[in-house]
XYZ file of C-alpha atoms in Angstrom:
535
model
C 41.119 2.362 -8.084
C 39.865 -1.019 -6.954
C 36.555 -1.508 -5.145
C 37.529 -3.237 -1.893
C 38.778 -2.332 1.591
C 42.353 -2.005 0.450
C 41.492 0.047 -2.626
C 39.384 2.461 -0.588
C 42.157 3.288 1.904
C 43.212 6.195 -0.316
C 39.970 8.106 0.242
C 41.302 11.317 -1.276
C 41.764 9.625 -4.653
C 38.096 8.560 -4.736
C 36.767 11.867 -3.410
C 38.740 13.824 -6.021
C 36.876 11.861 -8.708
C 33.530 12.831 -7.143
C 32.650 9.646 -5.252
C 30.638 9.870 -2.028
C 32.225 7.492 0.467
C 30.883 5.901 3.670
C 31.143 8.390 6.541
C 31.209 5.848 9.380
C 33.590 3.319 10.894
C 32.695 0.405 8.659
C 34.758 -2.146 10.549
C 32.950 -1.301 13.790
C 29.585 -1.329 11.975
C 30.259 -4.815 10.609
C 31.247 -6.129 14.037
C 28.089 -4.692 15.653
C 25.869 -6.097 12.885
C 27.318 -9.591 13.179
C 26.939 -9.552 16.945
C 23.400 -8.143 16.984
C 21.869 -8.419 13.493
C 18.939 -6.090 12.933
C 17.971 -6.367 9.261
C 18.232 -9.304 6.872
C 17.425 -8.860 3.197
C 16.684 -11.714 0.784
C 17.564 -10.954 -2.853
C 20.956 -9.440 -3.681
C 19.933 -7.911 -7.014
C 20.119 -4.408 -8.430
C 16.981 -2.926 -6.872
C 18.273 -3.835 -3.389
C 21.712 -2.382 -4.080
C 20.262 0.830 -5.513
C 17.513 1.383 -2.957
C 17.440 -0.408 0.393
C 21.231 -0.638 0.737
C 21.543 3.073 -0.044
C 18.831 4.011 2.471
C 20.835 2.138 5.126
C 24.030 3.848 3.971
C 22.494 7.313 4.383
C 21.223 6.460 7.858
C 24.628 5.093 8.862
C 26.256 8.284 7.608
C 23.884 10.354 9.728
C 24.289 8.184 12.825
C 20.587 7.252 12.839
C 21.491 3.550 12.847
C 24.742 1.876 13.897
C 24.281 -1.490 12.167
C 23.953 -2.438 8.525
C 22.250 -5.162 6.501
C 22.894 -8.875 6.132
C 22.069 -9.730 2.528
C 21.043 -13.265 1.543
C 20.998 -14.682 -1.979
C 18.933 -17.795 -2.571
C 18.501 -17.979 -6.341
C 21.961 -17.359 -7.815
C 24.787 -18.024 -5.362
C 27.393 -16.707 -7.829
C 26.182 -13.140 -7.219
C 27.646 -13.401 -3.727
C 30.648 -15.540 -4.617
C 31.806 -13.661 -7.716
C 30.846 -10.041 -7.010
C 29.867 -9.240 -3.441
C 32.662 -10.999 -1.587
C 35.529 -10.152 -3.984
C 34.490 -6.480 -3.555
C 34.325 -6.838 0.274
C 30.545 -6.344 -0.070
C 30.950 -2.811 -1.455
C 29.101 -1.649 -4.533
C 28.867 1.597 -6.476
C 25.523 3.287 -6.995
C 25.449 5.548 -10.042
C 22.394 7.786 -9.865
C 21.420 9.047 -13.316
C 19.564 12.322 -12.999
C 17.237 13.667 -15.670
C 19.190 16.947 -15.869
C 22.286 15.053 -16.997
C 24.068 14.986 -13.663
C 25.635 11.767 -12.440
C 26.080 11.018 -8.752
C 28.501 8.275 -7.710
C 28.240 6.647 -4.277
C 30.320 3.867 -2.780
C 27.775 1.903 -0.725
C 29.226 0.021 2.245
C 26.117 -0.688 4.327
C 26.163 -4.441 3.659
C 27.844 -5.924 6.718
C 27.570 -9.588 5.855
C 26.560 -11.817 2.959
C 25.007 -15.279 3.237
C 24.053 -17.947 0.729
C 20.658 -19.581 1.221
C 21.874 -23.155 0.789
C 20.598 -25.690 3.309
C 23.218 -28.169 2.068
C 26.004 -25.804 3.149
C 26.245 -26.185 6.936
C 28.401 -23.102 7.405
C 26.173 -20.762 5.352
C 22.824 -22.099 6.572
C 24.115 -22.449 10.113
C 25.040 -18.785 10.148
C 21.564 -17.872 8.927
C 20.026 -19.942 11.717
C 22.166 -18.010 14.225
C 20.941 -14.722 12.758
C 17.296 -15.841 12.881
C 17.736 -16.872 16.508
C 19.003 -13.426 17.546
C 16.818 -11.329 19.850
C 18.000 -8.219 17.980
C 16.614 -9.228 14.553
C 13.732 -6.909 13.682
C 12.978 -7.478 10.019
C 13.584 -9.655 7.007
C 12.879 -7.850 3.727
C 12.584 -9.387 0.267
C 13.156 -8.544 -3.390
C 12.843 -12.018 -4.915
C 10.204 -11.188 -7.609
C 6.529 -12.119 -7.389
C 7.075 -15.675 -8.637
C 9.511 -16.238 -5.755
C 6.550 -16.542 -3.362
C 4.663 -19.139 -5.355
C 4.359 -22.749 -4.198
C 2.814 -23.822 -7.521
C 3.573 -23.633 -11.229
C 1.476 -21.896 -13.888
C -0.947 -24.823 -13.977
C -1.489 -24.810 -10.225
C 0.612 -27.886 -9.528
C 2.996 -27.885 -6.584
C 6.553 -27.130 -7.635
C 8.623 -30.330 -7.253
C 11.062 -28.763 -4.759
C 8.169 -27.398 -2.683
C 6.372 -30.753 -2.758
C 9.515 -32.453 -1.475
C 9.921 -29.825 1.287
C 6.316 -30.219 2.472
C 6.885 -33.928 2.954
C 10.397 -33.734 4.436
C 9.978 -30.814 6.831
C 12.272 -27.947 7.839
C 15.525 -29.885 8.302
C 17.071 -29.431 4.829
C 14.574 -27.785 2.466
C 15.432 -27.382 -1.192
C 13.020 -24.677 -2.379
C 13.709 -20.978 -1.805
C 10.500 -20.413 0.103
C 10.969 -23.648 2.066
C 14.362 -22.428 3.266
C 12.863 -19.118 4.410
C 10.132 -21.032 6.278
C 12.807 -23.188 7.917
C 14.621 -20.071 9.157
C 11.349 -18.745 10.542
C 10.864 -22.091 12.278
C 14.317 -21.660 13.824
C 13.168 -18.303 15.184
C 10.025 -19.942 16.563
C 12.055 -22.691 18.255
C 14.449 -20.161 19.774
C 11.623 -18.644 21.818
C 8.818 -17.539 19.478
C 10.736 -14.315 18.871
C 8.932 -11.545 16.974
C 9.894 -10.400 13.465
C 8.484 -8.480 10.476
C 8.631 -10.312 7.137
C 8.574 -7.423 4.655
C 8.115 -8.086 0.942
C 9.448 -5.214 -1.162
C 8.528 -6.827 -4.460
C 6.545 -4.877 -7.002
C 3.273 -6.798 -6.850
C -0.175 -6.130 -5.419
C -0.674 -6.953 -1.726
C 2.827 -8.422 -1.586
C 2.670 -9.073 2.162
C -0.292 -11.393 1.632
C 1.661 -13.374 -0.974
C 4.547 -13.919 1.442
C 2.130 -14.808 4.253
C 0.282 -17.301 2.021
C 3.563 -19.047 1.219
C 4.708 -19.248 4.847
C 1.269 -20.320 6.072
C 0.924 -22.933 3.323
C 4.226 -24.538 4.246
C 3.597 -24.336 8.001
C 0.183 -26.003 7.614
C 1.670 -28.985 5.803
C 4.623 -29.329 8.179
C 2.284 -29.355 11.175
C -0.127 -31.716 9.403
C 2.743 -34.080 8.524
C 4.128 -33.982 12.045
C 7.314 -32.249 10.865
C 6.803 -29.068 12.904
C 5.335 -28.153 16.273
C 1.640 -27.209 16.104
C 2.448 -23.869 17.722
C 4.432 -22.839 14.624
C 1.194 -22.251 12.735
C -0.185 -20.086 15.572
C 3.110 -18.148 15.608
C 2.898 -17.312 11.885
C -0.765 -16.333 12.184
C -0.191 -13.995 15.156
C 0.842 -10.583 13.806
C 2.069 -9.555 17.242
C 4.733 -12.225 16.641
C 5.173 -12.375 12.865
C 3.878 -9.593 10.640
C 3.643 -9.483 6.844
C 3.274 -5.778 5.986
C 2.060 -4.597 2.585
C 4.439 -2.293 0.746
C 4.551 -0.293 -2.497
C 7.951 0.136 -4.141
C 8.773 2.240 -7.194
C 12.241 2.818 -8.608
C 13.590 2.147 -12.098
C 16.864 0.200 -11.901
C 17.904 -0.984 -15.365
C 20.621 -3.532 -16.030
C 24.144 -2.064 -15.535
C 24.751 0.041 -18.630
C 27.909 0.020 -20.778
C 27.944 3.841 -20.926
C 28.081 3.975 -17.124
C 30.865 1.408 -17.125
C 32.856 3.703 -19.442
C 32.396 6.667 -17.080
C 33.790 4.638 -14.192
C 36.682 3.343 -16.306
C 37.666 6.910 -17.170
C 37.824 7.618 -13.440
C 40.464 4.891 -13.220
C 38.332 2.113 -11.768
C 39.618 -1.407 -12.354
C 37.931 -4.831 -12.442
C 34.649 -3.399 -13.754
C 33.851 -6.227 -16.121
C 30.403 -7.639 -15.406
C 29.974 -11.321 -14.655
C 27.282 -13.343 -16.395
C 26.564 -16.227 -14.055
C 25.632 -19.761 -15.017
C 22.016 -18.767 -14.262
C 22.369 -15.893 -16.754
C 22.349 -13.152 -14.107
C 24.206 -10.051 -15.249
C 26.202 -8.708 -12.286
C 28.581 -5.759 -12.167
C 30.320 -4.036 -9.239
C 28.100 -1.038 -9.946
C 24.379 -0.457 -10.349
C 22.731 2.433 -12.214
C 19.329 3.826 -11.283
C 17.049 6.816 -11.542
C 16.925 9.363 -8.738
C 13.191 9.096 -7.995
C 12.191 6.378 -5.536
C 9.221 5.525 -3.359
C 8.820 2.897 -0.661
C 5.554 2.986 1.280
C 5.283 0.442 4.105
C 2.491 -0.719 6.395
C 3.853 0.060 9.861
C 3.506 -3.316 11.604
C 6.836 -4.333 13.202
C 6.392 -6.524 16.287
C 10.077 -6.326 17.293
C 10.537 -2.640 16.515
C 12.302 -1.322 13.435
C 15.088 1.038 12.338
C 14.030 4.661 11.753
C 13.867 4.208 7.984
C 11.478 7.150 7.673
C 14.571 9.346 8.172
C 15.851 7.813 4.935
C 12.709 8.630 2.950
C 10.646 5.486 3.554
C 6.974 6.306 4.189
C 5.279 4.351 6.996
C 1.498 4.236 7.126
C -1.448 1.824 7.448
C -2.490 -1.010 5.122
C -5.371 0.923 3.545
C -3.049 3.771 2.598
C -0.490 1.407 1.048
C -3.323 -0.008 -1.056
C -4.401 3.485 -2.169
C -0.831 4.408 -3.118
C -0.465 1.246 -5.163
C -3.769 1.795 -6.959
C -2.833 5.441 -7.586
C 0.400 4.338 -9.274
C -0.872 1.275 -11.141
C -4.300 2.525 -12.221
C -3.604 6.184 -12.933
C -0.296 7.893 -12.384
C 2.394 5.685 -13.937
C 1.486 2.297 -15.390
C -1.313 3.433 -17.775
C 1.005 6.093 -19.191
C 3.717 3.476 -19.699
C 1.314 1.173 -21.559
C 0.064 3.983 -23.831
C 3.654 4.878 -24.710
C 4.528 1.207 -25.253
C 1.744 0.497 -27.751
C 2.113 3.670 -29.798
C 5.896 3.797 -29.426
C 6.224 0.378 -31.061
C 3.894 1.374 -33.903
C 5.867 4.568 -34.524
C 9.245 2.853 -34.463
C 10.619 4.124 -31.169
C 13.037 1.995 -29.170
C 13.411 4.270 -26.131
C 10.713 5.699 -23.864
C 12.870 8.809 -23.326
C 12.821 9.485 -27.084
C 9.027 9.164 -27.127
C 8.904 11.969 -24.572
C 10.163 14.342 -27.301
C 7.113 13.464 -29.426
C 4.433 16.137 -29.099
C 1.471 13.864 -29.820
C 2.610 11.115 -27.459
C 3.228 13.544 -24.614
C -0.237 15.044 -25.138
C -1.691 11.520 -25.181
C -0.314 10.552 -21.775
C -0.958 13.968 -20.232
C -4.639 13.712 -21.172
C -4.905 10.116 -19.937
C -3.212 11.000 -16.654
C -4.443 14.467 -15.762
C -7.830 14.707 -17.499
C -9.161 11.144 -17.633
C -7.479 9.464 -14.664
C -7.109 12.062 -11.921
C -10.857 12.780 -11.484
C -11.398 9.290 -10.022
C -8.093 8.546 -8.310
C -8.232 8.301 -4.515
C -5.648 10.599 -2.941
C -3.743 8.396 -0.466
C -2.607 11.431 1.520
C 1.038 10.383 1.887
C 1.745 11.065 -1.809
C -0.086 13.600 -3.970
C -1.369 12.065 -7.234
C -0.866 15.198 -9.347
C 2.657 15.701 -8.042
C 3.355 12.022 -8.759
C 2.236 12.423 -12.399
C 4.204 15.678 -12.680
C 7.348 13.769 -11.689
C 6.590 10.847 -14.018
C 6.016 13.082 -17.059
C 8.504 15.825 -16.257
C 11.406 13.896 -14.742
C 11.221 10.121 -14.934
C 10.003 9.226 -18.434
C 12.156 11.823 -20.272
C 15.335 10.742 -18.443
C 17.760 9.869 -21.293
C 19.813 7.706 -18.940
C 16.942 5.288 -18.407
C 17.303 2.888 -21.354
C 13.773 1.513 -21.149
C 12.152 0.316 -24.354
C 8.480 0.383 -25.381
C 8.995 -3.157 -26.684
C 9.791 -4.361 -23.149
C 6.832 -2.543 -21.611
C 4.497 -3.894 -24.321
C 5.092 -7.411 -22.990
C 1.921 -9.046 -21.577
C -0.278 -6.035 -22.391
C -3.407 -8.212 -22.394
C -2.769 -8.862 -18.697
C -2.374 -5.162 -17.896
C -5.258 -3.344 -19.595
C -7.915 -4.363 -17.054
C -6.095 -2.903 -14.067
C -4.392 0.014 -15.826
C -7.493 1.309 -17.609
C -10.473 -0.848 -16.644
C -10.382 0.371 -13.047
C -10.727 3.992 -14.210
C -13.708 3.059 -16.386
C -15.335 1.228 -13.450
C -14.749 4.191 -11.155
C -16.379 6.565 -13.646
C -19.405 4.268 -13.682
C -19.433 3.871 -9.893
C -19.243 7.619 -9.324
C -21.898 8.420 -11.930
C -19.485 10.334 -14.155
C -19.959 10.706 -17.900
C -18.128 7.823 -19.582
C -18.208 9.699 -22.886
C -15.546 11.987 -21.366
C -13.067 9.130 -21.774
C -11.704 9.742 -25.261
C -8.085 8.588 -25.143
C -8.338 5.455 -23.028
C -10.414 3.916 -25.884
C -7.720 5.171 -28.266
C -5.158 3.100 -26.358
C -7.423 0.039 -26.660
C -7.704 0.618 -30.412
C -3.943 1.203 -30.602
C -3.272 -2.117 -28.880
C -5.499 -3.961 -31.373
C -3.691 -2.184 -34.223
C -0.343 -3.152 -32.627
C -1.395 -6.823 -32.607
C -1.404 -6.763 -36.412
C 2.411 -6.774 -36.239
C 2.714 -3.969 -38.818
C 4.212 -0.584 -37.931
C 2.919 2.781 -39.123
C 5.121 2.635 -42.209
C 3.502 -0.625 -43.239
C 6.524 -2.758 -42.350
C 6.481 -5.999 -40.369
C 7.058 -5.453 -36.660
C 7.759 -7.954 -33.912
C 5.015 -8.172 -31.299
C 6.206 -8.633 -27.708
C 5.342 -11.844 -25.892
C 1.898 -12.111 -24.345
C 0.009 -15.175 -23.048
C -3.088 -14.226 -25.077
C -1.426 -13.697 -28.462
C -2.806 -16.963 -29.841
C -6.273 -15.934 -28.653
C -6.435 -12.319 -29.835
C -4.159 -12.077 -32.888
C -6.526 -14.173 -35.070
C -9.207 -11.470 -34.638
C -6.997 -8.851 -36.321
C -5.238 -11.178 -38.759
C -7.682 -10.471 -41.586
C -7.172 -6.700 -41.686
C -4.961 -5.027 -44.287
C -3.791 -1.426 -44.212
C -5.842 0.696 -46.588
C -8.565 -1.908 -47.125
C -12.158 -1.513 -45.944
C -13.383 -4.173 -43.540
C -16.231 -4.946 -41.149
C -14.214 -3.999 -38.074
C -16.899 -4.492 -35.453
C -17.901 -7.958 -36.664
C -14.297 -9.105 -36.401
C -13.441 -7.443 -33.079
C -16.694 -8.025 -31.145
C -15.486 -11.162 -29.270
C -12.432 -9.257 -28.017
C -14.331 -6.086 -27.103
C -16.749 -8.143 -25.000
C -13.918 -9.757 -23.044
C -14.065 -8.431 -19.479
C -10.870 -10.268 -18.550
C -8.916 -8.190 -21.058
C -10.437 -4.734 -20.520
C -11.827 -5.091 -17.001
C -15.293 -4.403 -18.434
C -17.381 -5.489 -21.407
C -16.806 -2.471 -23.683
C -20.364 -2.804 -25.004
C -21.763 -2.422 -21.490
C -20.003 0.948 -21.123
C -20.817 2.190 -24.658
C -17.143 2.222 -25.623
C -16.980 -0.580 -28.204
C -18.161 1.482 -31.182
C -15.665 4.255 -30.393
C -12.818 1.727 -30.235
C -13.931 0.314 -33.596
C -14.126 3.795 -35.107
C -10.598 4.608 -33.928
C -9.349 1.250 -35.219
C -10.793 1.940 -38.674
C -8.836 5.188 -38.790
C -5.650 3.516 -37.518
C -5.694 0.974 -40.387
C -6.557 3.494 -43.127
C -3.058 3.073 -44.587
C 0.602 3.769 -43.853
C 0.908 6.895 -41.704
C -2.611 6.469 -40.336
C -1.415 5.955 -36.751
C 0.344 9.335 -36.733
C -2.593 10.992 -38.470
C -5.066 9.565 -35.936
C -2.963 10.756 -33.010
C -2.715 14.244 -34.512
C -6.482 14.302 -34.983
C -7.486 13.253 -31.468
C -4.834 14.328 -29.004
């Protein structure tokens, strides 16, 4: 069994092994897509293969759409050259369900692949043709949040971007400059409308993409490298829209256990490729079953009926509410609580933590009792049902090899939004802040975690965080089992609004955090004892 057109001719062989195959004339679909492209996607990684490509596959199977997706890779060209094209643009989606079932789907919805290389006349020329087509309705993106940035961490223009701003749209070198050049091609071909749809997991993602396109267009116009009307075109959402979206689906790196399952089926050429840019690419992708994509419905050239594939279309305000529901209450705070305490208790898998009675009680209380009272129901998704799925289905899924150590990365950057917003909402709504018992316990747990000592008293590696050098010195003097003036040492951290979203003294929470911290450092085993006492 080989994953390509020739290998899939014996459909019965694949179906006998339980694979769901494309139910449409793929050759005809590819021809129609190339002639009248409808949907271009930038970013050929795992989330795209597991989510957007599969949505298109389902709609093709049902006859809702008759064209597929053109996928473009602009960061790591080897993904296309070494995996997509040798497999005739097929991939296998292995859906890992929490009840132990495994669903295997051969996804064939990708009609064409392109490399975003302005130095390659054939590849970039084809992209210019696609962006000139009347039929093109949307360009979607999964290029990570940093993909939209024109500057580095210090606010300086990235060298490739700086060069592009000066040189204009002819042969840009930066990723975002190349996208802007393609949009300029669409402008020059008749100011044709399009939706530029970021699907990256970051707040107000459409604004980030707009800011990048607008920033480049401004400089090109200012430098006389682009027509002045290009800026008006980008700023007119009846021509070019930048919808906000919220995406949620866990798609870990292709797992060796999944590879073994496929090998036993008789699949060949499964070995993953590690590219020169250190991208890990396999002919299959594994993912959880649960997925959400909520999209602001602003598409100036129309759009495919993706709602029939489970995508939720709504207005900008609702997208914002859904994102806040997820990030501030229903998923991310629970993840952070599990990360901090999971590391301290020696866990290496989130799914294993979900067998721990105290930890499950901890996140249930944070989610249902402390968070839900102030969450705004977005209407399109029910917050309680969302938490039910997170706690009952997603986090316990043994197939999702997610580690608390990974989630503990950059915790100082997460606490303000994941917990501080709930505290602020309690204050805003006049609710009793003393009802918040376990959110302060997470704060205390994080400070205990920063000591780099687990609950058995052994040294423990602390995950990377930009504020480690700032905050670790405040806990460096504590020893397990030794009395100390906790508040005197921790006061500068507890006052830091940037970390917690609020000054913990202003909300009468600092002393409680200090009290919890004293109990957490009482000696080996104190973390478990404190959890048993309070949850």
